[in-house]
Amino acid sequence: MPSKKVAWIEGEVTADVLINKLADEIANAKIPDTTNRWEKVFEVNEDKWVTYTKTSVANTQGTYKHTDGKTYQVYKLPDLRELKAVQSGTPLVDANGYIYETYGSSNTKTGKKIQVNEFVYTDEKDNEVTLSVPGLLVINVNDDDPANTVGKKCYVLQQGKYELDGVTFTPGSEWNEYQLITHLPTDWNDFIERKQWTVYFAGSGGYWTYINVSAYTFGMVKYTANPVHFYDRTVVLKTVPDVPTGETPNVYYVMLKHPTGQYNYVDVYYGKDFTGKNPSGPSADTYSRACDIRTVIPGKVPAIINQKEAELQYRKWNNPDEENKYNPPQEAWALDYDEKVEIKSPPSHFFYGADSVVSWVPNKKRRPDYWVEYNISVSNDRVAIVIVGDPSPDMDAYYNSFAYIGKTIPFADYDQKGNFGITVGMGDLTKEKSGYLPSDIKQDSNQTYSGWGRYTSNGMYSFSMLQTRSSVYFQAYYPAFITQLPNYSGVGTIPPELSKMVLEKNGFQMSKWTKRYHASPIYLVHQFEGYRGYLDSVVAIEDHNLINKDELVVDTEEPKDPQNPEAGNWTEVYKFFKTNTPVNFFKYSPNPTDSTIAILKEVY
C-alpha cells in the first residue's frame, strides 16, 4: 500500500470562527479504512471579565444628599464633656451637661446652649433611645420655618451604605452614605452654622475659651477595576499517531487560538498533556452593572459607574465558597522536570490575510466576517492545511498559507516519542500589514522564542519538533529537498561556476523525457542531529507553469492486488498550491523563492 490514506476537505468560513471550523473538520473527517483518532477536547469562545481591587481614599470629606436635593457637609461633634476655661481651669459644663455661649469679659450668656453629654429621643417604634453626643455625625440642613432664626436644622446621621436594593441600610465607616436618625436638640444648629462659639473669658491677660466644630473626614472604601481580562477563542485537538508494532503510542495536543479582535491570523501551539476547564457562569455579570460597557475593552481599565456593584463582584470573586459567580476558563500543560515550565510550544502565527495599505480605505483592519477558504488533508498521523483569506478590499492583502501539524515519517522506526511538530506560514514582517517586525519572532530579540535554547523554533521560519533525540524540546528543523539551483534574487550573486545551473524561467516546465513534473520529498534536517525524516504526503515542487490547485496524478506502479494484475495500480492524487507567505520554512531551504508544495488529496 502506498502513502497512508487521507481525508480531503475543502470549504470556507468567516474569519471569526475559523479555528472552530478547522477543528470540527479535522475531528469529523472520514479517513478511509480507519477510525479517525483526532479528537476535539477543549473549545471556548472568546470571553472577557473584570476583577476589582479594594482601596481606601484617605481624608474623604463626608457629604450627605438631603431630601431637598441639596448636598450638605457632614460634621463630627467634638468631645466637650470635660471642657474647662483656658488659664483659670473653670469647669464650663453644667450639671445638666450644657455649655453656654457667652460674650464680653463679664461672660454674659447669650441665651444659646448645647448639650454635650447625651440626649434621649423616641424612635419610629416609640422606643426611647439615648445617644451619647461626643463623636456624633451631624448635618445642618436648610429650614424655611420663619420661627427658626438660624435658618438651619441639625440632624444626627448614621454612616453606612444602602445595599443594592436601595432600602436596606448597613452601618459602617467606609462608605460616604448616611441615614437620618433624629433632630439634634438645643442650639447645635447655630454652633455648627457659625463653626465657633466663645464660651468663657478669664484672667487679666485676656484669655478667651472657644469651642469649634470641624468637618468630618474618613478613609472611604473605593473599588477600582483592573485591566479587562480576556480569553481568546480557543480549540484544542488531541491525536494518537500510528506507531510500529511494539512501540508505545504517544498522545499529542494541538491548540488553535484566535487572538481577540485579530482577523489576520490564528496562533498554533502544541505540547504534552493538556488539561482544560470550561468557564462557568455569565462573564458579563462581572462588569455589566458595575462598569461603563463602552469602556470594557480587553487589556484596558474600564470606568466604574456603580461602586456597590463593584463591591459585590469583588466579594464574589474573593469568596471561594461563592457559587453564583463567574469562573473563567483554565488551561494547563504538562510541566518540565523543574515542575514550573509548561511543555508548550511558542505561538506560531498562521496568517491568511493582511491589513490594507490602500490610502483610501478608512478601516484598514480585516473584518471578522471576511471569508477564509480552507483545504485540509487529514490522516491520523498529521494534518496538512492551506488557508486563503478573502483578498478584499486589496487584491494583494491575503496569503496562500501552508501548515503542517503532526508526525513526520522517520528514518528510524524507534523515532516515535518526540516525533511530532508544526510549521505554519506567516505574513509580512511589517507593522503596516501584519503588526509584526522581524525582531518580534526571532530568538535573539524575543524571549518567547528562546525559552528552549538558542535554537528554539518559532514554527514559522523552521519546522518545530516536540523533542530531539536528546529530548530537547521545540527545536528548529529545516527542509531539504531535491531542486534545481534557484536564482536567489535579492540574496546575493551566484558564483560564475554555478550560474549555468540556473534554469531558464520561460522554458522550464514538465520534463520533455517523462512528460511529468518531478517533485521531491521534504526532508527535515537538524544542525546537530542531521537528517531525521520527511513530511508525510507533502512534497516540494517547482511552481513554474503550474496553476494553483492543479491536481497532480501519480501512478505508484504498486499493484492493488499482486495476485490480480487486472486490478491495476494504486494512484495518488496531489493538490498543488502556490503558497505565498513571506515567512515560511521554505525560506530557509535550498530553494527559498521558487519552490512550493503539493499535498496528498486521495489514493484510489
Coordinates of C-alpha atoms in Angstrom, one line a residue:
M1 CA 0.0 0.0 0.0
P2 CA 1.4 3.4 -0.9
S3 CA 1.0 6.5 1.3
K4 CA -1.5 6.3 4.1
K5 CA -5.0 7.1 3.0
V6 CA -6.2 10.5 3.8
A7 CA -9.4 12.5 4.0
W8 CA -9.6 15.6 1.9
I9 CA -11.8 18.5 2.9
E10 CA -12.5 21.9 1.2
G11 CA -14.6 24.7 2.3
E12 CA -14.8 28.3 3.5
V13 CA -15.9 30.1 6.7
T14 CA -15.8 33.6 8.2
A15 CA -12.6 34.6 9.9
D16 CA -14.2 34.9 13.3
V17 CA -14.9 31.2 13.7
L18 CA -12.1 29.8 11.5
I19 CA -10.5 27.7 14.2
N20 CA -13.8 26.2 15.3
K21 CA -14.5 25.1 11.7
L22 CA -11.0 23.8 11.2
A23 CA -11.2 21.7 14.4
D24 CA -14.6 20.3 13.5
E25 CA -13.5 19.4 10.0
I26 CA -10.4 17.6 11.4
A27 CA -12.1 15.8 14.2
N28 CA -15.0 14.7 12.0
A29 CA -13.0 13.8 8.9
K30 CA -13.9 10.4 7.4
I31 CA -10.5 8.8 6.9
P32 CA -10.8 5.8 4.6
D33 CA -10.5 2.3 6.1
T34 CA -9.6 3.5 9.6
T35 CA -11.1 5.3 12.6
N36 CA -10.2 9.0 12.9
R37 CA -8.2 9.5 16.1
W38 CA -8.2 13.3 16.0
E39 CA -10.5 14.4 18.9
K40 CA -11.6 17.9 20.0
V41 CA -11.1 18.0 23.7
F42 CA -11.5 21.7 24.5
E43 CA -13.4 24.6 23.0
V44 CA -14.0 28.0 24.4
N45 CA -15.3 31.1 22.6
E46 CA -13.6 34.4 23.4
D47 CA -14.6 35.9 26.6
K48 CA -13.8 38.9 28.9
W49 CA -14.3 39.7 32.5
V50 CA -13.4 42.3 35.1
T51 CA -11.9 41.9 38.6
Y52 CA -11.6 44.7 41.2
T53 CA -9.2 45.9 43.8
K54 CA -10.3 47.3 47.1
T55 CA -8.6 50.6 48.1
S56 CA -9.2 53.4 50.6
V57 CA -9.3 57.1 49.8
A58 CA -7.9 58.9 52.9
N59 CA -9.3 62.2 54.2
T60 CA -12.6 61.9 52.2
Q61 CA -15.0 64.7 53.1
G62 CA -18.3 63.4 54.4
T63 CA -21.2 64.7 52.4
Y64 CA -24.9 64.0 52.6
K65 CA -27.6 64.5 50.0
H66 CA -30.8 65.5 51.7
T67 CA -34.4 65.0 50.5
D68 CA -34.4 68.7 49.3
G69 CA -31.9 67.6 46.6
K70 CA -29.0 69.6 48.2
T71 CA -25.7 68.2 49.4
Y72 CA -24.5 69.1 52.8
Q73 CA -21.2 68.9 54.7
V74 CA -21.1 66.3 57.4
Y75 CA -19.6 67.3 60.8
K76 CA -18.3 65.3 63.6
L77 CA -19.2 66.6 67.1
P78 CA -16.2 67.2 69.5
D79 CA -16.0 65.7 73.0
L80 CA -16.6 68.7 75.2
R81 CA -17.7 66.9 78.4
E82 CA -14.6 67.9 80.4
L83 CA -14.3 71.4 78.9
K84 CA -12.5 73.9 81.2
A85 CA -11.7 77.6 80.8
V86 CA -8.2 78.5 79.5
Q87 CA -5.8 79.6 82.3
S88 CA -8.4 79.5 85.1
G89 CA -9.5 75.9 84.7
T90 CA -13.1 76.8 85.5
P91 CA -15.4 73.9 84.5
L92 CA -17.7 75.0 81.7
V93 CA -20.1 72.1 81.6
D94 CA -23.0 72.5 84.0
A95 CA -24.7 69.7 86.0
N96 CA -27.2 69.0 83.2
G97 CA -24.5 68.7 80.5
Y98 CA -24.8 72.1 78.9
I99 CA -22.3 74.6 77.7
Y100 CA -23.4 78.2 77.2
E101 CA -22.3 80.7 74.7
T102 CA -21.0 84.0 76.3
Y103 CA -19.9 87.4 75.2
G104 CA -17.8 90.0 76.7
S105 CA -15.3 89.9 79.6
S106 CA -18.1 89.6 82.1
N107 CA -19.1 86.2 80.5
T108 CA -22.6 87.3 79.8
K109 CA -24.7 84.4 78.4
T110 CA -26.3 85.0 75.0
G111 CA -29.1 82.5 75.8
K112 CA -27.7 79.8 73.4
K113 CA -26.5 76.5 74.8
I114 CA -25.6 73.0 73.5
Q115 CA -26.0 69.6 75.2
V116 CA -22.6 67.9 75.2
N117 CA -23.2 64.7 77.2
E118 CA -26.2 62.8 75.9
F119 CA -29.8 63.2 75.0
V120 CA -32.9 61.0 74.6
Y121 CA -35.1 60.7 71.5
T122 CA -38.1 58.5 70.6
D123 CA -37.5 56.2 67.6
E124 CA -40.1 55.2 65.0
K125 CA -41.2 52.3 67.2
D126 CA -41.8 54.7 70.1
N127 CA -38.8 53.4 72.0
E128 CA -36.7 55.9 73.9
V129 CA -33.1 55.8 72.8
T130 CA -30.2 57.6 74.5
L131 CA -27.4 58.9 72.3
S132 CA -24.0 60.0 73.6
V133 CA -23.1 63.3 71.9
P134 CA -19.3 63.1 71.5
G135 CA -18.4 61.8 68.0
L136 CA -21.9 62.1 66.6
L137 CA -22.1 62.8 62.8
V138 CA -24.4 65.7 62.0
I139 CA -25.6 67.9 59.2
N140 CA -27.1 71.4 59.2
V141 CA -29.9 71.5 56.6
N142 CA -31.8 74.5 55.4
D143 CA -35.0 75.2 57.4
D144 CA -37.7 77.5 56.0
D145 CA -39.6 77.8 59.3
P146 CA -39.9 81.6 60.0
A147 CA -39.5 80.8 63.7
N148 CA -36.1 79.4 63.1
T149 CA -33.8 82.4 63.3
V150 CA -30.8 80.4 62.4
G151 CA -32.3 79.1 59.2
K152 CA -30.8 75.6 59.8
K153 CA -31.9 72.4 61.4
C154 CA -29.3 70.0 62.8
Y155 CA -29.8 66.3 62.3
V156 CA -27.8 63.3 63.6
L157 CA -26.7 60.8 61.0
Q158 CA -25.6 57.2 60.9
Q159 CA -22.9 56.3 58.5
G160 CA -23.0 53.2 56.4
K161 CA -24.3 52.2 53.0
Y162 CA -27.6 51.4 51.2
E163 CA -27.5 48.0 49.8
L164 CA -28.3 47.3 46.1
D165 CA -32.0 47.0 46.9
G166 CA -31.9 50.7 47.8
V167 CA -33.7 50.1 51.1
T168 CA -31.6 48.1 53.4
F169 CA -29.0 50.2 55.2
T170 CA -25.9 48.6 56.7
P171 CA -24.0 50.7 59.2
G172 CA -20.3 51.1 58.6
S173 CA -17.5 53.6 58.4
E174 CA -16.2 53.0 54.8
W175 CA -18.9 54.5 52.7
N176 CA -19.9 58.1 52.1
E177 CA -23.6 57.4 52.7
Y178 CA -25.8 58.2 55.7
Q179 CA -29.3 58.0 57.0
L180 CA -31.0 60.4 59.3
I181 CA -31.5 59.3 62.9
T182 CA -33.1 62.3 64.7
H183 CA -33.1 66.0 65.2
L184 CA -30.3 67.2 67.5
P185 CA -31.8 69.4 70.2
T186 CA -30.7 72.8 71.6
D187 CA -28.6 75.2 69.7
W188 CA -26.2 72.9 67.8
N189 CA -27.6 74.3 64.6
D190 CA -26.3 77.8 65.5
F191 CA -23.0 76.5 66.7
I192 CA -22.4 74.4 63.5
E193 CA -23.5 77.3 61.3
R194 CA -21.1 79.7 62.9
K195 CA -18.3 77.0 63.4
Q196 CA -17.1 78.6 66.6
W197 CA -18.5 79.9 69.9
T198 CA -17.0 82.0 72.7
V199 CA -17.8 80.3 76.0
Y200 CA -15.6 82.0 78.6
F201 CA -13.2 84.8 79.3
A202 CA -10.7 84.6 82.2
G203 CA -7.8 86.4 83.7
S204 CA -6.2 89.8 83.4
G205 CA -4.3 88.6 80.4
G206 CA -7.5 88.2 78.5
Y207 CA -7.7 84.5 77.8
W208 CA -10.7 83.5 75.8
T209 CA -12.0 80.0 75.6
Y210 CA -13.5 78.9 72.3
I211 CA -15.2 75.8 71.0
N212 CA -15.1 74.7 67.4
V213 CA -16.7 72.1 65.2
S214 CA -14.8 70.5 62.2
A215 CA -15.8 68.8 59.0
Y216 CA -15.9 65.0 59.1
T217 CA -13.2 63.2 57.1
F218 CA -12.6 59.4 56.9
G219 CA -11.0 56.7 54.8
M220 CA -13.5 55.9 52.2
V221 CA -13.5 52.5 50.5
K222 CA -13.2 52.6 46.8
Y223 CA -13.2 49.8 44.3
T224 CA -11.0 50.2 41.2
A225 CA -11.2 48.0 38.2
N226 CA -8.2 46.0 37.0
P227 CA -7.4 45.9 33.2
V228 CA -10.0 43.8 31.5
H229 CA -9.1 40.1 31.5
F230 CA -9.8 38.3 28.3
Y231 CA -9.6 34.7 26.9
D232 CA -9.0 34.2 23.2
R233 CA -11.3 31.9 21.3
T234 CA -9.5 28.5 21.7
V235 CA -9.8 25.0 20.4
V236 CA -7.6 22.0 21.4
L237 CA -7.2 18.8 19.4
K238 CA -5.8 15.6 20.7
T239 CA -4.4 12.8 18.5
V240 CA -2.6 9.5 18.8
P241 CA -0.5 8.8 15.7
D242 CA 0.3 5.3 14.4
V243 CA 3.4 3.6 15.7
P244 CA 5.2 0.4 14.6
T245 CA 4.3 -2.8 16.3
G246 CA 6.0 -3.0 19.7
E247 CA 6.3 0.8 20.1
T248 CA 4.2 2.7 22.7
P249 CA 1.7 5.1 21.1
N250 CA 2.0 8.8 22.2
V251 CA -0.7 11.4 22.8
Y252 CA -0.2 14.9 21.4
Y253 CA -2.2 18.1 21.8
V254 CA -2.6 21.0 19.4
M255 CA -4.1 24.3 20.4
L256 CA -5.5 26.8 18.0
K257 CA -6.1 30.3 19.4
H258 CA -7.7 33.2 17.7
P259 CA -6.4 36.4 19.3
T260 CA -9.2 38.7 20.3
G261 CA -10.0 41.3 17.7
Q262 CA -7.4 39.9 15.3
Y263 CA -8.6 38.7 11.8
N264 CA -5.3 38.2 10.0
Y265 CA -4.1 35.0 11.6
V266 CA -4.6 32.4 14.3
D267 CA -2.0 31.1 16.7
V268 CA -0.9 27.5 16.8
Y269 CA 0.6 25.8 19.9
Y270 CA 1.4 22.1 20.6
G271 CA 2.7 20.2 23.5
K272 CA 2.2 17.5 26.1
D273 CA -0.7 16.5 28.4
F274 CA -3.1 19.4 28.0
T275 CA -5.9 19.8 30.6
G276 CA -8.6 22.5 30.2
K277 CA -11.6 23.6 32.2
N278 CA -14.5 25.4 30.6
P279 CA -15.9 28.6 32.1
S280 CA -19.0 28.7 34.2
G281 CA -21.4 31.5 34.9
P282 CA -22.1 34.6 32.9
S283 CA -18.9 36.7 32.5
A284 CA -20.9 39.8 31.7
D285 CA -22.1 39.8 35.4
T286 CA -18.6 40.9 36.4
Y287 CA -19.0 44.3 34.6
S288 CA -22.4 44.9 33.1
R289 CA -23.8 46.7 36.1
A290 CA -20.5 47.9 37.7
C291 CA -18.8 49.4 34.6
D292 CA -19.5 51.6 31.6
I293 CA -19.9 48.9 29.0
R294 CA -18.3 51.1 26.3
T295 CA -15.0 51.0 28.3
V296 CA -14.8 47.3 28.8
I297 CA -12.1 46.7 26.3
P298 CA -9.6 43.8 26.6
G299 CA -6.4 45.0 28.3
K300 CA -7.8 48.4 29.2
V301 CA -9.0 49.7 32.6
P302 CA -12.8 50.2 32.5
A303 CA -14.6 53.0 34.1
I304 CA -16.7 52.1 37.2
I305 CA -20.1 53.6 37.3
N306 CA -21.5 51.7 40.4
Q307 CA -19.3 51.2 43.4
K308 CA -21.8 48.9 45.1
E309 CA -21.9 46.5 42.1
A310 CA -18.1 46.6 42.0
E311 CA -18.0 45.7 45.7
L312 CA -20.5 42.8 45.1
Q313 CA -18.3 41.4 42.3
Y314 CA -15.2 41.9 44.4
R315 CA -16.7 39.9 47.2
K316 CA -17.9 37.2 44.9
W317 CA -14.5 36.9 43.2
N318 CA -12.7 36.6 46.5
N319 CA -15.1 34.2 48.2
P320 CA -14.0 30.6 47.5
D321 CA -17.4 29.4 48.7
E322 CA -19.4 31.6 46.4
E323 CA -21.3 29.5 43.9
N324 CA -23.1 32.3 42.0
K325 CA -20.1 33.8 40.3
Y326 CA -18.2 33.6 37.0
N327 CA -15.3 31.2 36.8
P328 CA -13.0 31.8 33.8
P329 CA -11.6 29.1 31.6
Q330 CA -8.4 27.4 32.6
E331 CA -5.7 25.6 30.7
A332 CA -2.6 23.8 31.7
W333 CA 0.1 21.7 30.1
A334 CA 2.5 19.0 31.4
L335 CA 5.4 20.6 33.4
D336 CA 9.0 20.0 32.6
Y337 CA 11.3 18.3 35.1
D338 CA 11.6 21.6 37.0
E339 CA 7.9 21.4 37.7
K340 CA 7.5 25.0 36.7
V341 CA 7.8 25.3 32.9
E342 CA 4.9 24.1 30.8
I343 CA 5.8 21.9 27.9
K344 CA 4.0 24.1 25.4
S345 CA 5.5 25.5 22.2
P346 CA 5.8 29.2 21.5
P347 CA 3.0 30.6 19.4
S348 CA 3.3 30.2 15.6
H349 CA 1.3 32.8 13.7
F350 CA -0.7 31.1 10.9
F351 CA -1.6 34.0 8.6
Y352 CA -4.3 34.2 6.0
G353 CA -4.7 37.9 5.5
A354 CA -3.1 41.4 5.9
D355 CA -4.3 44.8 6.8
S356 CA -5.0 47.2 4.0
V357 CA -2.3 49.6 2.8
V358 CA -4.5 51.4 0.4
S359 CA -4.7 55.1 1.4
W360 CA -8.4 55.5 0.5
V361 CA -9.6 52.6 2.7
P362 CA -10.7 54.1 6.0
N363 CA -10.8 50.9 8.1
K364 CA -7.6 49.1 7.2
K365 CA -8.1 46.2 9.6
R366 CA -9.6 43.0 8.3
R367 CA -13.2 42.3 9.3
P368 CA -14.5 39.3 11.3
D369 CA -16.9 38.4 8.5
Y370 CA -14.3 38.1 5.8
W371 CA -14.3 34.6 4.2
V372 CA -11.4 32.3 4.6
E373 CA -11.0 29.3 2.3
Y374 CA -9.5 26.1 3.7
N375 CA -8.1 22.9 2.2
I376 CA -7.3 20.1 4.6
S377 CA -5.6 16.7 4.2
V378 CA -6.2 14.6 7.3
S379 CA -4.6 11.3 8.4
N380 CA -4.2 10.0 11.9
D381 CA -0.6 11.0 11.8
R382 CA -0.8 14.5 10.5
V383 CA -2.8 17.4 9.2
A384 CA -1.7 19.5 6.2
I385 CA -3.7 22.7 5.7
V386 CA -3.8 25.5 3.2
I387 CA -5.9 28.6 4.1
V388 CA -6.5 31.6 1.9
G389 CA -8.1 34.8 3.2
D390 CA -10.6 36.9 1.2
P391 CA -8.5 39.4 -0.8
S392 CA -11.0 42.3 -0.4
P393 CA -10.5 45.2 -0.4
D394 CA -6.9 44.8 -1.5
M395 CA -6.2 42.2 -4.2
D396 CA -2.8 41.5 -2.5
A397 CA -4.0 41.6 1.1
Y398 CA -4.2 37.9 1.6
Y399 CA -2.0 34.8 1.7
N400 CA -2.0 31.2 0.4
S401 CA -0.7 29.9 3.7
F402 CA 0.5 26.3 4.4
A403 CA 0.6 24.5 7.7
Y404 CA 1.8 21.0 8.7
I405 CA 0.8 19.7 12.1
G406 CA 1.7 16.2 13.3
K407 CA 4.1 13.3 12.9
T408 CA 6.7 13.0 10.2
I409 CA 7.9 9.8 8.6
P410 CA 11.1 8.9 10.5
F411 CA 14.2 7.2 9.1
A412 CA 14.4 5.2 12.4
D413 CA 11.4 3.1 13.4
Y414 CA 12.0 3.8 17.0
D415 CA 11.7 7.6 16.5
Q416 CA 8.2 7.9 17.9
K417 CA 8.3 9.6 21.3
G418 CA 9.1 13.2 20.2
N419 CA 8.2 12.8 16.5
F420 CA 5.5 15.5 16.3
G421 CA 5.8 19.1 15.2
I422 CA 4.4 22.0 13.3
T423 CA 5.2 24.7 10.8
V424 CA 2.9 27.4 9.5
G425 CA 3.1 30.3 7.0
M426 CA 3.3 33.9 8.4
G427 CA 2.6 37.2 6.8
D428 CA 4.7 40.3 6.0
L429 CA 7.1 41.4 8.7
T430 CA 5.8 45.0 8.7
K431 CA 3.8 46.8 11.2
E432 CA 1.6 48.3 8.5
K433 CA 0.4 44.9 7.1
S434 CA 0.7 42.4 9.8
G435 CA 1.7 44.2 13.0
Y436 CA 5.0 42.3 13.3
L437 CA 8.6 43.1 12.8
P438 CA 11.4 40.6 12.3
S439 CA 12.5 41.2 15.9
D440 CA 9.1 40.1 17.1
I441 CA 9.6 36.5 16.1
K442 CA 13.4 36.0 16.4
Q443 CA 15.1 34.1 19.2
D444 CA 17.8 36.7 19.9
S445 CA 15.3 39.6 20.3
N446 CA 12.1 38.0 21.8
Q447 CA 12.5 35.7 24.8
T448 CA 9.2 34.0 23.9
Y449 CA 11.1 32.3 21.1
S450 CA 14.2 31.5 23.1
G451 CA 12.8 29.7 26.1
W452 CA 14.1 26.3 24.9
G453 CA 17.6 27.5 24.0
R454 CA 19.2 29.4 21.2
Y455 CA 17.8 27.1 18.5
T456 CA 14.2 27.3 19.8
S457 CA 11.9 27.1 16.7
N458 CA 9.2 29.6 16.2
G459 CA 7.4 27.2 13.9
M460 CA 7.4 29.8 11.1
Y461 CA 11.0 30.1 9.8
S462 CA 11.5 26.5 10.6
F463 CA 9.8 23.2 11.5
S464 CA 9.3 22.9 15.2
M465 CA 9.7 19.4 16.6
L466 CA 8.5 18.4 20.0
Q467 CA 11.7 16.6 21.0
T468 CA 15.1 15.9 19.6
R469 CA 16.9 12.6 20.2
S470 CA 18.4 14.2 23.3
S471 CA 14.9 15.2 24.5
V472 CA 15.4 18.9 23.9
Y473 CA 12.0 20.5 23.3
F474 CA 10.8 22.6 20.4
Q475 CA 14.0 22.8 18.4
A476 CA 14.3 24.0 14.8
Y477 CA 14.5 21.6 11.8
Y478 CA 14.9 22.9 8.3
P479 CA 13.7 21.5 5.0
A480 CA 15.9 19.8 2.4
F481 CA 14.8 18.6 -0.9
I482 CA 15.9 18.0 -4.5
T483 CA 15.7 21.1 -6.5
Q484 CA 17.4 22.9 -9.4
L485 CA 19.5 25.9 -8.4
P486 CA 17.4 28.9 -7.8
N487 CA 18.4 32.4 -8.8
Y488 CA 18.4 33.6 -5.2
S489 CA 17.1 37.0 -6.3
G490 CA 17.9 39.7 -3.8
V491 CA 20.1 37.4 -1.7
G492 CA 23.4 37.7 -3.5
T493 CA 25.4 36.9 -6.6
I494 CA 25.7 33.3 -7.7
P495 CA 29.3 32.2 -8.4
P496 CA 30.1 32.1 -12.1
E497 CA 30.8 28.4 -11.9
L498 CA 27.2 27.7 -10.8
S499 CA 25.4 30.3 -13.0
K500 CA 24.8 27.8 -15.8
M501 CA 22.8 25.6 -13.4
V502 CA 20.1 28.2 -13.2
L503 CA 17.3 27.0 -15.5
E504 CA 15.6 29.4 -17.9
K505 CA 12.4 30.6 -16.3
N506 CA 10.5 30.9 -19.5
G507 CA 11.4 27.4 -20.7
F508 CA 11.1 25.3 -17.6
Q509 CA 8.1 23.1 -17.5
M510 CA 7.4 19.4 -17.4
S511 CA 10.1 17.0 -18.4
K512 CA 10.5 16.5 -22.2
W513 CA 11.7 13.0 -21.4
T514 CA 8.9 11.8 -19.0
K515 CA 6.1 14.3 -19.7
R516 CA 5.9 14.7 -15.9
Y517 CA 6.5 17.2 -13.3
H518 CA 9.0 16.0 -10.8
A519 CA 8.6 16.6 -7.1
S520 CA 10.7 15.8 -4.0
P521 CA 10.1 14.6 -0.5
I522 CA 10.7 17.3 2.1
Y523 CA 13.4 16.1 4.4
L524 CA 13.9 17.6 7.8
V525 CA 17.4 18.2 9.0
H526 CA 18.8 19.4 12.3
Q527 CA 22.0 21.3 12.7
F528 CA 23.3 18.7 15.2
E529 CA 21.3 15.5 14.6
G530 CA 21.4 15.7 10.8
Y531 CA 18.6 14.1 8.7
R532 CA 15.6 12.8 10.8
G533 CA 12.9 12.0 8.3
Y534 CA 10.5 13.7 5.9
L535 CA 7.0 15.2 5.8
D536 CA 4.2 12.7 5.3
S537 CA 2.4 13.0 1.9
V538 CA 3.6 16.5 1.3
V539 CA 6.2 17.2 -1.4
A540 CA 8.2 20.2 -2.7
I541 CA 7.7 21.1 -6.3
E542 CA 8.8 23.9 -8.7
D543 CA 5.8 26.1 -9.2
H544 CA 6.6 27.3 -12.7
N545 CA 3.9 26.6 -15.4
L546 CA 1.6 25.1 -12.7
I547 CA -1.7 26.7 -11.8
N548 CA -2.8 27.0 -8.2
K549 CA -4.9 23.9 -7.2
D550 CA -3.8 21.8 -10.1
E551 CA -4.2 18.2 -9.4
L552 CA -1.1 16.0 -10.0
V553 CA -1.8 12.3 -10.6
V554 CA 0.9 9.8 -9.6
D555 CA 0.9 6.2 -10.8
T556 CA 2.6 4.5 -7.9
E557 CA 3.3 1.4 -10.0
E558 CA 2.3 -0.6 -7.0
P559 CA -0.4 -3.1 -7.7
K560 CA -3.6 -3.0 -5.7
D561 CA -3.6 -6.8 -5.7
P562 CA -0.4 -8.6 -6.6
Q563 CA -2.4 -11.7 -7.3
N564 CA -4.7 -9.9 -9.7
P565 CA -2.8 -7.6 -12.2
E566 CA -6.1 -6.6 -13.8
A567 CA -7.0 -4.7 -10.6
G568 CA -4.4 -2.1 -11.6
N569 CA -2.0 0.0 -9.6
W570 CA -2.6 2.4 -6.8
T571 CA -2.9 6.0 -7.9
E572 CA -2.2 9.1 -5.7
V573 CA -3.6 12.5 -6.4
Y574 CA -1.7 15.5 -5.1
K575 CA -3.1 19.0 -4.9
F576 CA -0.7 21.8 -5.9
F577 CA -0.7 25.2 -4.1
K578 CA 1.1 28.3 -4.9
T579 CA 1.9 29.4 -1.3
N580 CA 3.0 33.0 -1.0
T581 CA 3.6 33.7 2.7
P582 CA 6.6 36.0 3.1
V583 CA 7.7 33.9 6.1
N584 CA 7.7 30.1 6.0
F585 CA 10.1 27.3 6.4
F586 CA 10.9 27.2 2.7
K587 CA 12.7 30.5 3.2
Y588 CA 15.5 28.6 5.0
S589 CA 15.8 25.9 2.4
P590 CA 17.8 25.1 -0.8
N591 CA 15.2 27.0 -2.8
P592 CA 13.6 29.8 -0.8
T593 CA 11.9 31.5 -3.7
D594 CA 10.8 29.2 -6.4
S595 CA 9.5 26.0 -4.6
T596 CA 6.2 25.4 -3.1
I597 CA 4.1 22.4 -2.1
A598 CA 1.7 19.7 -3.2
I599 CA -0.4 17.8 -0.7
L600 CA -1.8 14.3 -1.0
K601 CA -5.5 14.5 -1.7
E602 CA -6.6 10.9 -2.3
V603 CA -5.5 7.4 -3.1
Y604 CA -7.5 5.3 -5.4

